[in-house]
Amino acid sequence: MAGLEHAATVTTAPSLHAGLRLARALLADGEQAESRFAQALQAVHAQPFLRAYTELTFGEWLRRRRRVAESRPPLRSARDAFDALGAVPWGERARRDLRAAGEQSGTRRSSAVDRLTPQELQIAQLAATGLTNREIGQRLYVSHRTVGAHLSQVFPKLQITSRAQRRVS
């Protein structure tokens, strides 16, 4: 923590500061921990994964303190966010905690995006922002032909025929 605290004094990196708030909450005792979780949650609005992780750890913390009913909303929120992000292992962890809190949580529904490889997903996301194959290739250090080949695999998986048909999230 001391090293991270020092790093936070010389950088404005939002993820470092948000991570530090979460670490302080996890290391705090009792009522102080709860207020620190609240601070950590306020700091991560623009960071979906970190927000979901913070909600997950807060829900786990509440459940371990036998505040089962209070643990469910942050656990549900974490599960839904992880599902939306495609973070399958994290979504399953939230589901396990929800079950431990006495709530049934259905299995995650797969989407067309789940069928994409990580490289295909990255290219599809960049294409959805309106970049050309050449611009995508420059960002990913691959040729524009490689980008085109990946997109030719992506479109059938997403059941689309052009970039304009679908925005990948």
PDB file of C-alpha atoms in Angstrom:
ATOM      1  CA  MET A   1       0.000   0.000   0.000  1.00  0.00           C
ATOM      2  CA  ALA A   2       2.805   2.408   0.808  1.00  0.00           C
ATOM      3  CA  GLY A   3       4.197   2.067  -2.700  1.00  0.00           C
ATOM      4  CA  LEU A   4       0.807   2.647  -4.267  1.00  0.00           C
ATOM      5  CA  GLU A   5       0.116   5.602  -1.976  1.00  0.00           C
ATOM      6  CA  HIS A   6       3.405   7.156  -3.084  1.00  0.00           C
ATOM      7  CA  ALA A   7       2.645   6.490  -6.760  1.00  0.00           C
ATOM      8  CA  ALA A   8      -0.730   8.178  -6.321  1.00  0.00           C
ATOM      9  CA  THR A   9       0.997  11.385  -5.254  1.00  0.00           C
ATOM     10  CA  VAL A  10       2.828  11.634  -8.582  1.00  0.00           C
ATOM     11  CA  THR A  11       0.155  10.460 -11.030  1.00  0.00           C
ATOM     12  CA  THR A  12      -3.429  11.301 -11.789  1.00  0.00           C
ATOM     13  CA  ALA A  13      -4.193   7.870 -13.304  1.00  0.00           C
ATOM     14  CA  PRO A  14      -7.882   7.292 -12.512  1.00  0.00           C
ATOM     15  CA  SER A  15      -7.514   3.517 -12.320  1.00  0.00           C
ATOM     16  CA  LEU A  16      -4.703   3.791  -9.761  1.00  0.00           C
ATOM     17  CA  HIS A  17      -6.701   6.130  -7.545  1.00  0.00           C
ATOM     18  CA  ALA A  18      -9.862   4.023  -7.872  1.00  0.00           C
ATOM     19  CA  GLY A  19      -7.887   0.862  -7.114  1.00  0.00           C
ATOM     20  CA  LEU A  20      -6.379   2.515  -4.051  1.00  0.00           C
ATOM     21  CA  ARG A  21      -9.821   3.437  -2.753  1.00  0.00           C
ATOM     22  CA  LEU A  22     -10.906  -0.167  -3.160  1.00  0.00           C
ATOM     23  CA  ALA A  23      -7.761  -1.464  -1.445  1.00  0.00           C
ATOM     24  CA  ARG A  24      -8.367   0.882   1.484  1.00  0.00           C
ATOM     25  CA  ALA A  25     -11.922  -0.448   1.774  1.00  0.00           C
ATOM     26  CA  LEU A  26     -10.771  -4.056   1.697  1.00  0.00           C
ATOM     27  CA  LEU A  27      -8.154  -3.438   4.380  1.00  0.00           C
ATOM     28  CA  ALA A  28     -10.352  -1.318   6.659  1.00  0.00           C
ATOM     29  CA  ASP A  29     -12.215  -2.584   9.705  1.00  0.00           C
ATOM     30  CA  GLY A  30     -15.935  -2.420  10.499  1.00  0.00           C
ATOM     31  CA  GLU A  31     -17.880   0.738   9.822  1.00  0.00           C
ATOM     32  CA  GLN A  32     -14.856   2.446   8.342  1.00  0.00           C
ATOM     33  CA  ALA A  33     -14.790  -0.223   5.617  1.00  0.00           C
ATOM     34  CA  GLU A  34     -18.369   0.475   4.607  1.00  0.00           C
ATOM     35  CA  SER A  35     -17.760   4.209   4.147  1.00  0.00           C
ATOM     36  CA  ARG A  36     -14.613   3.440   2.179  1.00  0.00           C
ATOM     37  CA  PHE A  37     -16.554   1.088  -0.107  1.00  0.00           C
ATOM     38  CA  ALA A  38     -19.004   3.941  -0.708  1.00  0.00           C
ATOM     39  CA  GLN A  39     -16.088   6.223  -1.616  1.00  0.00           C
ATOM     40  CA  ALA A  40     -14.641   3.585  -3.925  1.00  0.00           C
ATOM     41  CA  LEU A  41     -17.984   3.129  -5.687  1.00  0.00           C
ATOM     42  CA  GLN A  42     -18.336   6.882  -6.230  1.00  0.00           C
ATOM     43  CA  ALA A  43     -14.910   7.008  -7.876  1.00  0.00           C
ATOM     44  CA  VAL A  44     -15.446   4.363 -10.560  1.00  0.00           C
ATOM     45  CA  HIS A  45     -18.400   5.598 -12.627  1.00  0.00           C
ATOM     46  CA  ALA A  46     -16.418   5.760 -15.894  1.00  0.00           C
ATOM     47  CA  GLN A  47     -14.653   2.435 -15.402  1.00  0.00           C
ATOM     48  CA  PRO A  48     -17.214  -0.359 -15.899  1.00  0.00           C
ATOM     49  CA  PHE A  49     -15.008  -3.315 -14.995  1.00  0.00           C
ATOM     50  CA  LEU A  50     -13.546  -1.700 -11.898  1.00  0.00           C
ATOM     51  CA  ARG A  51     -17.009  -0.550 -10.815  1.00  0.00           C
ATOM     52  CA  ALA A  52     -18.361  -4.094 -11.195  1.00  0.00           C
ATOM     53  CA  TYR A  53     -15.374  -5.502  -9.289  1.00  0.00           C
ATOM     54  CA  THR A  54     -15.908  -2.952  -6.518  1.00  0.00           C
ATOM     55  CA  GLU A  55     -19.598  -3.885  -6.307  1.00  0.00           C
ATOM     56  CA  LEU A  56     -18.663  -7.574  -6.214  1.00  0.00           C
ATOM     57  CA  THR A  57     -16.187  -7.134  -3.370  1.00  0.00           C
ATOM     58  CA  PHE A  58     -18.622  -4.901  -1.475  1.00  0.00           C
ATOM     59  CA  GLY A  59     -21.386  -7.497  -1.880  1.00  0.00           C
ATOM     60  CA  GLU A  60     -19.032 -10.234  -0.686  1.00  0.00           C
ATOM     61  CA  TRP A  61     -18.021  -8.083   2.284  1.00  0.00           C
ATOM     62  CA  LEU A  62     -21.652  -7.502   3.234  1.00  0.00           C
ATOM     63  CA  ARG A  63     -22.516 -11.188   2.898  1.00  0.00           C
ATOM     64  CA  ARG A  64     -19.592 -12.260   5.070  1.00  0.00           C
ATOM     65  CA  ARG A  65     -20.926  -9.945   7.758  1.00  0.00           C
ATOM     66  CA  ARG A  66     -24.303 -11.680   7.561  1.00  0.00           C
ATOM     67  CA  ARG A  67     -25.947  -8.692   5.913  1.00  0.00           C
ATOM     68  CA  VAL A  68     -27.343 -10.995   3.274  1.00  0.00           C
ATOM     69  CA  ALA A  69     -30.281  -8.895   2.053  1.00  0.00           C
ATOM     70  CA  GLU A  70     -28.014  -5.840   1.680  1.00  0.00           C
ATOM     71  CA  SER A  71     -25.440  -7.882  -0.275  1.00  0.00           C
ATOM     72  CA  ARG A  72     -27.829  -8.809  -3.082  1.00  0.00           C
ATOM     73  CA  PRO A  73     -28.157  -5.448  -4.933  1.00  0.00           C
ATOM     74  CA  PRO A  74     -24.396  -4.889  -5.406  1.00  0.00           C
ATOM     75  CA  LEU A  75     -23.917  -8.553  -6.328  1.00  0.00           C
ATOM     76  CA  ARG A  76     -26.737  -8.335  -8.908  1.00  0.00           C
ATOM     77  CA  SER A  77     -25.280  -5.156 -10.325  1.00  0.00           C
ATOM     78  CA  ALA A  78     -21.819  -6.736 -10.536  1.00  0.00           C
ATOM     79  CA  ARG A  79     -23.209  -9.843 -12.241  1.00  0.00           C
ATOM     80  CA  ASP A  80     -25.083  -7.778 -14.828  1.00  0.00           C
ATOM     81  CA  ALA A  81     -22.079  -5.569 -15.540  1.00  0.00           C
ATOM     82  CA  PHE A  82     -19.694  -8.497 -15.882  1.00  0.00           C
ATOM     83  CA  ASP A  83     -22.148 -10.193 -18.238  1.00  0.00           C
ATOM     84  CA  ALA A  84     -22.394  -7.048 -20.347  1.00  0.00           C
ATOM     85  CA  LEU A  85     -18.603  -6.822 -20.469  1.00  0.00           C
ATOM     86  CA  GLY A  86     -18.227 -10.484 -21.383  1.00  0.00           C
ATOM     87  CA  ALA A  87     -16.181 -11.118 -18.224  1.00  0.00           C
ATOM     88  CA  VAL A  88     -17.491 -14.651 -17.799  1.00  0.00           C
ATOM     89  CA  PRO A  89     -15.405 -15.835 -14.805  1.00  0.00           C
ATOM     90  CA  TRP A  90     -16.256 -12.679 -12.857  1.00  0.00           C
ATOM     91  CA  GLY A  91     -19.945 -12.983 -13.684  1.00  0.00           C
ATOM     92  CA  GLU A  92     -19.883 -16.583 -12.440  1.00  0.00           C
ATOM     93  CA  ARG A  93     -18.206 -15.469  -9.221  1.00  0.00           C
ATOM     94  CA  ALA A  94     -21.011 -12.942  -8.670  1.00  0.00           C
ATOM     95  CA  ARG A  95     -23.581 -15.683  -9.390  1.00  0.00           C
ATOM     96  CA  ARG A  96     -21.980 -17.965  -6.779  1.00  0.00           C
ATOM     97  CA  ASP A  97     -22.158 -15.202  -4.206  1.00  0.00           C
ATOM     98  CA  LEU A  98     -25.768 -14.477  -5.090  1.00  0.00           C
ATOM     99  CA  ARG A  99     -26.595 -18.163  -4.592  1.00  0.00           C
ATOM    100  CA  ALA A 100     -24.791 -18.057  -1.249  1.00  0.00           C
ATOM    101  CA  ALA A 101     -26.941 -15.040  -0.397  1.00  0.00           C
ATOM    102  CA  GLY A 102     -30.044 -17.112  -1.108  1.00  0.00           C
ATOM    103  CA  GLU A 103     -30.906 -15.777  -4.549  1.00  0.00           C
ATOM    104  CA  GLN A 104     -31.147 -17.875  -7.669  1.00  0.00           C
ATOM    105  CA  SER A 105     -29.213 -16.375 -10.538  1.00  0.00           C
ATOM    106  CA  GLY A 106     -29.819 -17.875 -13.954  1.00  0.00           C
ATOM    107  CA  THR A 107     -27.034 -18.882 -16.245  1.00  0.00           C
ATOM    108  CA  ARG A 108     -25.439 -16.277 -18.413  1.00  0.00           C
ATOM    109  CA  ARG A 109     -26.973 -15.906 -21.851  1.00  0.00           C
ATOM    110  CA  SER A 110     -24.367 -16.065 -24.572  1.00  0.00           C
ATOM    111  CA  SER A 111     -24.400 -13.485 -27.309  1.00  0.00           C
ATOM    112  CA  ALA A 112     -23.062 -13.354 -30.835  1.00  0.00           C
ATOM    113  CA  VAL A 113     -20.067 -11.390 -29.558  1.00  0.00           C
ATOM    114  CA  ASP A 114     -19.078 -14.391 -27.410  1.00  0.00           C
ATOM    115  CA  ARG A 115     -18.279 -16.321 -30.597  1.00  0.00           C
ATOM    116  CA  LEU A 116     -15.565 -13.853 -31.577  1.00  0.00           C
ATOM    117  CA  THR A 117     -11.911 -14.411 -30.814  1.00  0.00           C
ATOM    118  CA  PRO A 118     -10.222 -11.644 -28.805  1.00  0.00           C
ATOM    119  CA  GLN A 119      -8.548 -10.304 -31.977  1.00  0.00           C
ATOM    120  CA  GLU A 120     -11.839 -10.368 -33.899  1.00  0.00           C
ATOM    121  CA  LEU A 121     -13.609  -8.568 -31.068  1.00  0.00           C
ATOM    122  CA  GLN A 122     -10.959  -5.870 -30.928  1.00  0.00           C
ATOM    123  CA  ILE A 123     -11.134  -5.339 -34.692  1.00  0.00           C
ATOM    124  CA  ALA A 124     -14.950  -5.343 -34.671  1.00  0.00           C
ATOM    125  CA  GLN A 125     -15.014  -2.751 -31.879  1.00  0.00           C
ATOM    126  CA  LEU A 126     -12.626  -0.487 -33.787  1.00  0.00           C
ATOM    127  CA  ALA A 127     -14.608  -0.952 -37.003  1.00  0.00           C
ATOM    128  CA  ALA A 128     -17.786  -0.046 -35.122  1.00  0.00           C
ATOM    129  CA  THR A 129     -16.233   3.304 -34.208  1.00  0.00           C
ATOM    130  CA  GLY A 130     -15.933   4.114 -37.918  1.00  0.00           C
ATOM    131  CA  LEU A 131     -12.231   3.467 -38.457  1.00  0.00           C
ATOM    132  CA  THR A 132     -11.111   2.165 -41.840  1.00  0.00           C
ATOM    133  CA  ASN A 133      -9.277  -1.137 -42.243  1.00  0.00           C
ATOM    134  CA  ARG A 134      -6.051   0.781 -42.766  1.00  0.00           C
ATOM    135  CA  GLU A 135      -6.560   2.838 -39.573  1.00  0.00           C
ATOM    136  CA  ILE A 136      -7.395  -0.298 -37.586  1.00  0.00           C
ATOM    137  CA  GLY A 137      -4.301  -2.015 -38.967  1.00  0.00           C
ATOM    138  CA  GLN A 138      -2.114   0.909 -37.940  1.00  0.00           C
ATOM    139  CA  ARG A 139      -3.468   0.808 -34.383  1.00  0.00           C
ATOM    140  CA  LEU A 140      -3.026  -2.955 -34.050  1.00  0.00           C
ATOM    141  CA  TYR A 141       0.212  -3.236 -36.031  1.00  0.00           C
ATOM    142  CA  VAL A 142      -1.259  -5.554 -38.652  1.00  0.00           C
ATOM    143  CA  SER A 143      -1.893  -5.031 -42.350  1.00  0.00           C
ATOM    144  CA  HIS A 144      -5.187  -3.697 -43.631  1.00  0.00           C
ATOM    145  CA  ARG A 145      -5.583  -7.020 -45.457  1.00  0.00           C
ATOM    146  CA  THR A 146      -5.364  -8.889 -42.157  1.00  0.00           C
ATOM    147  CA  VAL A 147      -8.052  -6.590 -40.762  1.00  0.00           C
ATOM    148  CA  GLY A 148     -10.224  -7.345 -43.799  1.00  0.00           C
ATOM    149  CA  ALA A 149      -9.707 -11.079 -43.341  1.00  0.00           C
ATOM    150  CA  HIS A 150     -10.746 -10.849 -39.699  1.00  0.00           C
ATOM    151  CA  LEU A 151     -13.810  -8.800 -40.591  1.00  0.00           C
ATOM    152  CA  SER A 152     -14.787 -11.396 -43.174  1.00  0.00           C
ATOM    153  CA  GLN A 153     -14.878 -13.875 -40.275  1.00  0.00           C
ATOM    154  CA  VAL A 154     -16.633 -11.447 -37.902  1.00  0.00           C
ATOM    155  CA  PHE A 155     -19.582 -10.499 -40.104  1.00  0.00           C
ATOM    156  CA  PRO A 156     -21.050 -14.010 -40.445  1.00  0.00           C
ATOM    157  CA  LYS A 157     -20.579 -14.662 -36.712  1.00  0.00           C
ATOM    158  CA  LEU A 158     -22.541 -11.491 -35.945  1.00  0.00           C
ATOM    159  CA  GLN A 159     -24.982 -12.200 -38.789  1.00  0.00           C
ATOM    160  CA  ILE A 160     -24.319  -8.882 -40.484  1.00  0.00           C
ATOM    161  CA  THR A 161     -23.164  -7.935 -43.959  1.00  0.00           C
ATOM    162  CA  SER A 162     -21.680  -4.458 -43.410  1.00  0.00           C
ATOM    163  CA  ARG A 163     -20.147  -2.241 -40.742  1.00  0.00           C
ATOM    164  CA  ALA A 164     -23.189   0.003 -40.739  1.00  0.00           C
ATOM    165  CA  GLN A 165     -25.523  -2.786 -39.630  1.00  0.00           C
ATOM    166  CA  ARG A 166     -24.258  -3.293 -36.105  1.00  0.00           C
ATOM    167  CA  ARG A 167     -22.317  -1.514 -33.453  1.00  0.00           C
ATOM    168  CA  VAL A 168     -20.301  -3.924 -31.298  1.00  0.00           C
ATOM    169  CA  SER A 169     -20.110  -2.958 -27.625  1.00  0.00           C
TER     170      SER A 169
END
